[in-house]
Structure formats: C-alpha cells, structure tokens
Amino acid sequence: MRNNKVLLIAMMAVMAVALLSPAASALGVTPGRTTIEFAPNSEHELSFDIINDQHKDVKVMIGIEGDAKDASMLLKERIIALKPDEERKKISYKLKMPKEFETPGTKEIRISITEMPDEKSDQPVTVGAMVGVITQVRIKVPEQGKYLQIEGIEVSEGQAGEYTTFLVPVNNLGTENINKVKANITILGPTNEPIATVETQEESLGPMKRAMLKAVWPANVNPGKYFAVAYVAYDEKTARAEKIFNVGKATIEILGIDTKNFQLGGIAKMDVSLKSNWNEKLDVFGQLLIKSLDMDVIGDVKTSTEELEPGREKVLSAYWDTAGVKEGKYYLTLRVNFGEGMYLEKQFETVLSLNGMSISPLGLTGKVTAGASGNKGLMIFLIVVLIIINVGWFVYMRKKKQ
C-alpha cells in the first residue's frame, strides 16, 4: 500500500510539471519586416511565410493598410486555408512603386494575418479571441541634400537607483553625407523640471545609412513617469524626438527569452516568458526588433495577442527567419505591449553562432542566456525526481527495520 502511495505521488508530481508548461502560440509570420529602397516605377516580387505552429485546420484573412497609398500591391488571395500537416505556407505578392511620392521619409505597408473563427464551432466569437500577427513592408524614400530621420527614442526601463539606457536610432534619408551627428538627451520630471542631461557618442552617416546613438543615465530618482527629449545635431541642422518612460516597478515582468534548438539559417522560434504583477486580465503581445551594429533592421517579428491572467506567467512565441543572417553581435529590442497604450521595453545585445543565441541586457552586467526557461523547467523536474527517490528510500528503510 505504501509503495502504491509513493507511485501515486510520483505520477501527480510529473503531471503537475507537465501542466505548468506554457502552451505555444498558434499563429506566426516571418519575416516581420521587409525594407526596400525606393526607385521610380520599380516592381518587386516579395513573400512572407505563415507559421501554423500548432498544426491546426484553420483559415486566415489577410488585410492591408498603411501610409504608402501611392504604391500598388497585388495579392492573389485574401483568404488562406492551412491544413494540420502544413506547418508553414509561403504567400507571394507583387509591389509596384509609383513615379514619385509626395514627401520623403519611410513609408509603411502593414499586412495583417488574422485567424478566422471556426464555422463549425457553436462558441461565440469575441475580438479578444481572434489571433492575429503583422508583417511590415517599409519603403525608404530619399530627400535631396541632407535629411536626418529620427526613429523615436528607445528606452530600456529599470528600477529606481538602476541605470536607464536610451537609444536614438537615426537614418540618413538624404543624398549627401552627414559628417557629424550627436544627441543630447534631457530628462524632465513630472512637473517638466529638468533633472539631468546625458550625451551620446558622435557618428557619421553616408546616404541611406543608419546608426544608433546611445546614452546611459543613473536613475537616482523616485519611481514614476518621466519625460525624455532628444536634441539631435547633425552638421548645421537639428532634429528632436520625445518619449514618456517609467522608472520603477512595471505591471509586466520579462522573465526571459528562450530559443531552443537554435540553428542559424533556419526559422528561430523565440519564446518570451512574461509574468503579470497586475490585478486584472491584460491583453499582451510582444515585438522583437533585431538590428545590426550599423542599425540596419534584419529582423522584426511579433507574437500573437494573448490574455495574461493576474499574477500568472505566459509565454508568447515569435518566429524569425535567419536565412542569410551572419554570425556575430546584434542589437535586440523587446517591446511588450499591454493594457490600453501601456508597454514595457528592454534593450539587449545578442550574439549569434551556428548553433546558439546568447542574450545580455544592454548597459547592464547581468546576462540572460537563451534557453534559461528550459533550464528552469529541467531544474524543477530534477527536484521532483529527488523528492520521489528520498520518499521511496525512506519507505524501504522503514519496512526493512520492521
């Protein structure tokens, strides 16, 4: 009887570990972003892959929106069916450029892939239950002379007393070289009083080239909302960008990024582990932006939108096609969107090898290695096994004494 009880405890422990393992996302798309340089009346043959991660029998609807209205896009089908044996499906389309755009800058086309409701199901369909992902097409339209575009301010938010990292991505959309570009970032308090100013490094930019300006600020302030203003000087011109950011505890905690069985050149499944510190349900989705050291975007992938229960953990999955990507160091920005207009953003450095991907927070000393979530699960399993062995040994010795 005692041995049966031990066996029952062991089975329940193994089942508990299995039930605690988070489920994967059902829908993905790769690449997350495609960037092309504008040429008058040019035609481009492009494609993206829809990822059917859970091998479902599903239909998806493709939608198109954005500000590149002068460009025409030819897509044969808007309703796509995926069978359980189709893990991925390639969708090809043509994009034709106009003779000219009215204004220079980066134009964007957003292609949404949304899972359609099951016609056989009797369950009511809600907007929150619809799974959708987006792939982007960006068109870089140059300007005669010197023209610098600031792509916003990226902030790696931290706790009070820790370092906050500011990244200012800049893009030379002009036809001439920019010899010097540098940013001063002023941090303002809740009543718009200046608290500190930090400087970035100085860079030079050729036509249609990008760079990342970086500055680090010791956030020795009280928790709360703050305001960053970046004044970017390039040669004899200036530009400006602004952003509200937080110092202190966020309602979402990033536990890690897991890329099991990573193979450079293949499709990398990137699992983002999150935990909610909020007391209500949150709709969350993640975006991972991978950039070269020259700030060229080589990967832009998004997860589907999922519900995160109060105080619970969740894994969001995104898919990155690493075909043509070389070994080396890259920047990685993870942005987790939740609630109404709220988000948490973290900056990382990542090193790619043929069989591995390591990730470390930018500007910090702690290191996160891909696969950490999997190691945590293995550790839990080993602890359970050790407990079972000890219980079994205790029962055996007690029975032997009797």
Coordinates of C-alpha atoms in Angstrom, one line a residue:
M1 CA 0.0 0.0 0.0
R2 CA 2.8 2.4 0.9
N3 CA 4.6 1.7 -2.4
N4 CA 1.3 2.5 -4.3
K5 CA 1.1 5.8 -2.4
V6 CA 4.7 6.6 -3.4
L7 CA 3.9 5.8 -7.1
L8 CA 0.8 7.9 -6.9
I9 CA 2.7 10.9 -5.6
A10 CA 5.3 10.5 -8.3
M11 CA 2.7 10.4 -11.1
M12 CA 1.0 13.5 -9.6
A13 CA 4.3 15.4 -9.5
V14 CA 5.2 14.6 -13.1
M15 CA 1.7 15.6 -14.2
A16 CA 2.0 18.9 -12.3
V17 CA 5.3 19.8 -14.0
A18 CA 3.7 19.0 -17.4
L19 CA 0.6 21.1 -16.7
L20 CA 2.8 24.1 -15.7
S21 CA 4.5 24.1 -19.0
P22 CA 3.1 27.0 -21.1
A23 CA 1.4 26.5 -24.4
A24 CA 2.9 27.8 -27.6
S25 CA 1.3 30.4 -29.8
A26 CA -0.9 29.1 -32.6
L27 CA 0.0 31.6 -35.4
G28 CA 3.1 33.3 -36.6
V29 CA 4.6 35.1 -39.6
T30 CA 8.1 35.6 -41.0
P31 CA 9.8 37.9 -41.9
G32 CA 8.3 40.5 -39.5
R33 CA 9.6 43.3 -41.7
T34 CA 10.9 43.8 -45.3
T35 CA 12.7 47.0 -46.2
I36 CA 13.2 48.3 -49.8
E37 CA 14.8 51.4 -51.3
F38 CA 12.5 53.5 -53.5
A39 CA 13.1 53.6 -57.3
P40 CA 10.5 55.2 -59.6
N41 CA 8.1 52.7 -61.3
S42 CA 10.1 49.7 -60.0
E43 CA 8.4 46.3 -59.3
H44 CA 9.3 44.0 -56.5
E45 CA 8.3 40.3 -56.0
L46 CA 8.1 39.7 -52.3
S47 CA 6.8 36.9 -50.0
F48 CA 6.1 36.0 -46.4
D49 CA 5.5 32.7 -44.6
I50 CA 2.5 32.0 -42.3
I51 CA 3.6 29.7 -39.4
N52 CA 1.0 27.1 -38.3
D53 CA 2.8 26.2 -35.1
Q54 CA 0.0 24.0 -33.6
H55 CA -0.8 22.2 -36.9
K56 CA -4.4 23.4 -36.9
D57 CA -7.0 23.2 -39.6
V58 CA -7.5 26.9 -39.9
K59 CA -8.4 29.8 -42.3
V60 CA -6.7 33.2 -42.1
M61 CA -7.7 36.5 -43.6
I62 CA -5.1 38.9 -45.0
G63 CA -5.6 42.7 -44.6
I64 CA -3.5 45.6 -46.0
E65 CA -3.2 49.1 -44.6
G66 CA -0.5 51.8 -44.2
D67 CA 0.6 55.2 -45.5
A68 CA 2.2 54.1 -48.8
K69 CA -1.0 54.6 -50.7
D70 CA 0.7 55.5 -53.9
A71 CA 2.3 52.0 -54.1
S72 CA 0.1 49.2 -55.6
M73 CA 0.1 45.7 -54.1
L74 CA -1.1 42.6 -56.0
L75 CA -2.1 39.7 -53.8
K76 CA -4.0 36.7 -55.4
E77 CA -5.9 35.6 -52.4
R78 CA -7.1 37.3 -49.2
I79 CA -8.5 34.1 -47.5
I80 CA -5.8 31.4 -47.0
A81 CA -6.5 27.8 -45.7
L82 CA -3.9 25.9 -43.7
K83 CA -4.2 22.2 -43.1
P84 CA -2.9 20.4 -40.0
D85 CA 0.1 18.9 -42.0
E86 CA 1.1 22.5 -43.2
E87 CA 3.5 23.9 -40.6
R88 CA 4.2 26.9 -42.9
K89 CA 2.8 28.4 -46.1
K90 CA 4.5 30.8 -48.4
I91 CA 2.4 33.7 -49.7
S92 CA 3.9 35.6 -52.7
Y93 CA 2.8 39.1 -53.9
K94 CA 4.0 41.9 -56.1
L95 CA 4.6 45.5 -55.1
K96 CA 4.8 48.3 -57.7
M97 CA 6.3 51.7 -56.9
P98 CA 4.8 54.9 -58.2
K99 CA 6.7 57.5 -60.3
E100 CA 7.2 59.5 -57.1
F101 CA 6.0 60.0 -53.5
E102 CA 4.8 63.4 -52.4
T103 CA 7.0 63.5 -49.3
P104 CA 10.3 61.8 -48.4
G105 CA 10.8 59.5 -45.5
T106 CA 9.9 55.9 -44.6
K107 CA 6.6 54.7 -45.9
E108 CA 5.0 51.6 -44.4
I109 CA 2.6 48.9 -45.5
R110 CA 1.2 46.6 -42.8
I111 CA 0.0 43.2 -43.8
S112 CA -2.2 41.6 -41.1
I113 CA -2.9 37.9 -40.9
T114 CA -5.9 37.1 -38.7
E115 CA -7.3 33.7 -37.8
M116 CA -10.9 33.4 -38.8
P117 CA -13.5 31.8 -36.5
D118 CA -14.3 28.1 -36.9
E119 CA -17.6 27.8 -38.8
K120 CA -18.3 24.5 -37.1
S121 CA -18.0 25.9 -33.6
D122 CA -21.0 26.9 -31.6
Q123 CA -18.9 29.2 -29.3
P124 CA -19.4 32.9 -29.6
V125 CA -16.6 34.8 -31.2
T126 CA -15.0 37.9 -29.4
V127 CA -12.5 40.3 -30.7
G128 CA -10.0 39.4 -28.0
A129 CA -10.2 35.7 -29.0
M130 CA -9.1 36.5 -32.6
V131 CA -5.4 35.6 -33.1
G132 CA -3.5 38.0 -35.5
V133 CA 0.0 38.8 -36.5
I134 CA 1.5 41.5 -38.8
T135 CA 4.4 41.7 -41.3
Q136 CA 5.6 45.1 -42.5
V137 CA 7.0 46.5 -45.7
R138 CA 9.0 49.7 -45.4
I139 CA 9.9 51.9 -48.3
K140 CA 12.8 54.3 -47.9
V141 CA 12.2 57.4 -50.0
P142 CA 15.3 59.7 -50.2
E143 CA 15.4 63.5 -49.9
Q144 CA 17.8 65.7 -51.9
G145 CA 20.6 67.1 -49.8
K146 CA 21.0 66.3 -46.1
Y147 CA 17.9 64.8 -44.3
L148 CA 18.1 63.0 -41.0
Q149 CA 15.2 61.0 -39.7
I150 CA 14.9 60.2 -36.0
E151 CA 13.1 56.9 -35.5
G152 CA 12.0 57.8 -31.9
I153 CA 13.7 57.1 -28.6
E154 CA 14.0 53.6 -27.3
V155 CA 14.2 53.3 -23.5
S156 CA 15.4 50.3 -21.5
E157 CA 13.3 51.0 -18.4
G158 CA 14.7 50.0 -15.0
Q159 CA 14.1 50.3 -11.3
A160 CA 14.9 53.4 -9.2
G161 CA 18.6 53.5 -8.4
E162 CA 19.5 51.5 -11.5
Y163 CA 20.7 52.6 -14.9
T164 CA 18.3 53.5 -17.7
T165 CA 19.6 53.2 -21.3
F166 CA 18.5 55.5 -24.1
L167 CA 18.9 54.5 -27.7
V168 CA 18.2 57.0 -30.5
P169 CA 18.1 55.4 -34.0
V170 CA 18.9 57.8 -36.8
N171 CA 18.6 57.4 -40.5
N172 CA 20.2 59.5 -43.2
L173 CA 17.5 59.6 -45.9
G174 CA 19.3 62.3 -47.8
T175 CA 21.6 62.1 -50.9
E176 CA 24.6 63.7 -49.1
N177 CA 27.0 62.5 -46.3
I178 CA 26.3 63.7 -42.8
N179 CA 29.7 64.3 -41.2
K180 CA 28.7 64.6 -37.5
V181 CA 25.6 63.5 -35.7
K182 CA 25.2 63.5 -31.9
A183 CA 22.4 63.7 -29.4
N184 CA 21.9 65.4 -26.0
I185 CA 19.0 63.8 -24.0
T186 CA 17.3 65.9 -21.3
I187 CA 15.3 64.1 -18.7
L188 CA 12.3 66.0 -17.2
G189 CA 10.3 65.3 -14.1
P190 CA 6.5 65.2 -13.5
T191 CA 6.3 69.0 -13.5
N192 CA 8.6 69.3 -16.5
E193 CA 11.6 70.4 -14.4
P194 CA 15.0 69.4 -15.9
I195 CA 16.6 66.6 -13.8
A196 CA 19.6 65.6 -15.9
T197 CA 21.2 65.7 -19.4
V198 CA 23.2 62.9 -20.9
E199 CA 25.2 62.8 -24.2
T200 CA 25.5 60.1 -26.8
Q201 CA 28.5 59.3 -28.9
E202 CA 29.2 61.0 -32.2
E203 CA 28.7 59.3 -35.6
S204 CA 29.0 60.0 -39.3
L205 CA 26.4 58.7 -41.8
G206 CA 26.6 58.1 -45.5
P207 CA 23.4 58.4 -47.8
M208 CA 20.7 55.9 -46.8
K209 CA 22.7 54.7 -43.8
R210 CA 21.6 54.2 -40.2
A211 CA 23.2 54.5 -36.7
M212 CA 22.2 54.0 -33.1
L213 CA 23.1 56.8 -30.7
K214 CA 23.4 55.5 -27.1
A215 CA 23.4 57.2 -23.6
V216 CA 23.1 55.8 -20.1
W217 CA 21.5 57.6 -17.1
P218 CA 21.8 56.6 -13.4
A219 CA 18.1 56.9 -12.4
N220 CA 18.6 58.0 -8.8
V221 CA 15.1 59.3 -8.6
N222 CA 11.7 58.3 -7.2
P223 CA 9.6 55.8 -9.1
G224 CA 7.1 57.3 -11.6
K225 CA 6.7 58.7 -15.1
Y226 CA 9.4 60.8 -16.7
F227 CA 9.9 62.6 -20.0
A228 CA 13.0 62.3 -22.3
V229 CA 13.7 64.9 -25.0
A230 CA 16.5 64.1 -27.5
Y231 CA 18.1 67.1 -29.3
V232 CA 20.0 65.7 -32.3
A233 CA 22.5 67.9 -34.0
Y234 CA 23.8 66.9 -37.5
D235 CA 26.3 69.2 -39.3
E236 CA 24.5 72.5 -39.2
K237 CA 21.0 71.2 -38.7
T238 CA 18.9 69.9 -35.7
A239 CA 16.1 67.4 -35.1
R240 CA 14.1 66.5 -32.0
A241 CA 12.3 63.4 -30.5
E242 CA 10.4 62.9 -27.3
K243 CA 9.2 60.0 -25.2
I244 CA 7.5 59.3 -21.9
F245 CA 9.0 56.5 -19.9
N246 CA 8.8 54.9 -16.4
V247 CA 11.2 54.4 -13.6
G248 CA 10.1 51.8 -11.1
K249 CA 8.1 48.5 -11.0
A250 CA 6.2 47.7 -14.1
T251 CA 3.0 45.7 -14.2
I252 CA 4.6 43.2 -16.6
E253 CA 7.9 41.4 -15.8
I254 CA 10.1 39.9 -18.5
L255 CA 11.3 36.6 -17.2
G256 CA 13.5 35.6 -20.2
I257 CA 13.8 34.8 -23.9
D258 CA 14.1 31.2 -24.8
T259 CA 15.3 29.9 -28.3
K260 CA 15.5 26.2 -28.0
N261 CA 17.3 24.2 -30.8
F262 CA 18.5 27.4 -32.5
Q263 CA 20.1 26.8 -35.9
L264 CA 21.5 29.8 -37.8
G265 CA 19.9 29.9 -41.2
G266 CA 16.6 28.3 -40.1
I267 CA 13.4 29.6 -38.5
A268 CA 14.1 30.5 -34.9
K269 CA 11.2 30.2 -32.5
M270 CA 11.7 32.9 -29.9
D271 CA 9.6 32.3 -26.7
V272 CA 9.2 35.4 -24.5
S273 CA 8.3 34.5 -20.9
L274 CA 6.2 37.1 -19.0
K275 CA 4.7 37.5 -15.6
S276 CA 1.8 39.8 -14.6
N277 CA 2.1 41.9 -11.5
W278 CA -1.3 43.4 -12.2
N279 CA -4.7 42.6 -10.5
E280 CA -6.7 42.3 -13.8
K281 CA -6.5 40.4 -17.0
L282 CA -4.3 42.0 -19.6
D283 CA -4.2 41.6 -23.4
V284 CA -0.4 41.4 -24.2
F285 CA 1.7 41.0 -27.3
G286 CA 5.4 41.3 -27.9
Q287 CA 7.6 42.7 -30.7
L288 CA 11.3 41.8 -31.2
L289 CA 13.4 44.0 -33.3
I290 CA 16.8 42.8 -34.3
K291 CA 19.4 45.3 -35.7
S292 CA 22.9 45.1 -37.0
L293 CA 25.6 47.2 -35.3
D294 CA 25.1 49.6 -38.3
M295 CA 21.4 49.8 -37.2
D296 CA 20.1 48.0 -40.3
V297 CA 16.9 46.1 -39.3
I298 CA 17.5 42.4 -40.1
G299 CA 14.5 41.1 -38.2
D300 CA 11.2 42.5 -37.0
V301 CA 8.8 39.8 -35.6
K302 CA 5.7 40.0 -33.5
T303 CA 3.8 37.5 -31.3
S304 CA 0.1 37.0 -31.4
T305 CA -2.1 38.8 -28.8
E306 CA -2.7 36.6 -25.7
E307 CA -4.6 37.0 -22.4
L308 CA -2.4 37.2 -19.3
E309 CA -4.2 36.3 -16.1
P310 CA -3.5 38.3 -12.8
G311 CA -0.3 37.1 -11.2
R312 CA 0.2 34.3 -13.8
E313 CA 3.0 33.6 -16.2
K314 CA 2.6 33.3 -20.0
V315 CA 4.9 32.5 -23.0
L316 CA 4.5 34.5 -26.2
S317 CA 6.1 33.0 -29.4
A318 CA 7.5 34.8 -32.4
Y319 CA 9.3 33.4 -35.4
W320 CA 12.4 34.8 -37.0
D321 CA 13.7 33.6 -40.4
T322 CA 17.5 33.8 -40.0
A323 CA 18.3 32.8 -43.6
G324 CA 21.2 34.9 -44.8
V325 CA 22.0 36.2 -41.3
K326 CA 25.7 36.0 -40.4
E327 CA 27.3 35.1 -37.1
G328 CA 28.2 38.0 -34.8
K329 CA 26.8 40.6 -32.4
Y330 CA 23.4 42.4 -32.9
Y331 CA 21.1 44.7 -31.0
L332 CA 17.7 43.3 -29.9
T333 CA 14.8 45.4 -28.7
L334 CA 11.9 43.6 -26.9
R335 CA 8.7 45.6 -26.5
V336 CA 5.8 44.1 -24.6
N337 CA 2.5 45.9 -25.2
F338 CA -0.3 45.5 -22.6
G339 CA -3.4 47.2 -21.4
E340 CA -4.5 50.5 -23.1
G341 CA -1.4 52.1 -24.6
M342 CA 1.0 50.7 -21.9
Y343 CA 4.2 48.9 -22.8
L344 CA 7.5 47.7 -21.3
E345 CA 10.6 48.0 -23.4
K346 CA 14.0 46.3 -22.9
Q347 CA 17.2 46.6 -24.9
F348 CA 19.6 43.7 -25.3
E349 CA 22.8 42.7 -27.1
T350 CA 22.7 39.2 -28.8
V351 CA 25.5 37.1 -30.2
L352 CA 24.6 34.6 -32.9
S353 CA 26.6 31.4 -33.6
L354 CA 25.8 28.5 -35.8
N355 CA 24.1 26.6 -33.0
G356 CA 23.4 29.2 -30.4
M357 CA 22.0 32.6 -29.5
S358 CA 23.1 34.4 -26.3
I359 CA 21.4 37.5 -25.0
S360 CA 22.6 40.1 -22.4
P361 CA 20.8 43.3 -21.3
L362 CA 22.3 46.4 -22.9
G363 CA 24.2 48.6 -20.5
L364 CA 23.9 46.1 -17.6
T365 CA 26.2 43.5 -16.2
G366 CA 23.7 40.6 -15.7
K367 CA 23.4 38.1 -18.5
V368 CA 20.5 36.2 -19.9
T369 CA 21.3 33.2 -21.9
A370 CA 18.8 31.8 -24.4
G371 CA 17.4 28.6 -23.1
A372 CA 17.1 29.8 -19.5
S373 CA 13.4 29.0 -19.3
G374 CA 14.0 25.4 -20.4
N375 CA 16.8 25.1 -17.8
K376 CA 14.4 26.3 -15.1
G377 CA 11.9 23.6 -16.1
L378 CA 14.6 20.9 -16.0
M379 CA 15.6 22.0 -12.5
I380 CA 12.1 21.7 -11.3
F381 CA 11.8 18.2 -12.8
L382 CA 15.1 17.1 -11.2
I383 CA 14.0 18.4 -7.8
V384 CA 10.7 16.4 -8.1
V385 CA 12.7 13.3 -9.0
L386 CA 15.0 13.7 -6.0
I387 CA 12.0 14.1 -3.7
I388 CA 10.5 10.9 -5.1
I389 CA 13.7 9.0 -4.6
N390 CA 14.1 10.2 -1.0
V391 CA 10.5 9.2 -0.2
G392 CA 11.0 5.8 -1.7
W393 CA 14.2 5.2 0.2
F394 CA 12.6 6.3 3.5
V395 CA 9.7 3.8 2.9
Y396 CA 12.2 1.0 2.0
M397 CA 14.4 1.5 5.1
R398 CA 11.3 1.7 7.4
K399 CA 9.9 -1.5 6.0
K400 CA 13.3 -3.3 6.4
K401 CA 13.5 -2.3 10.1
Q402 CA 10.0 -3.8 10.7

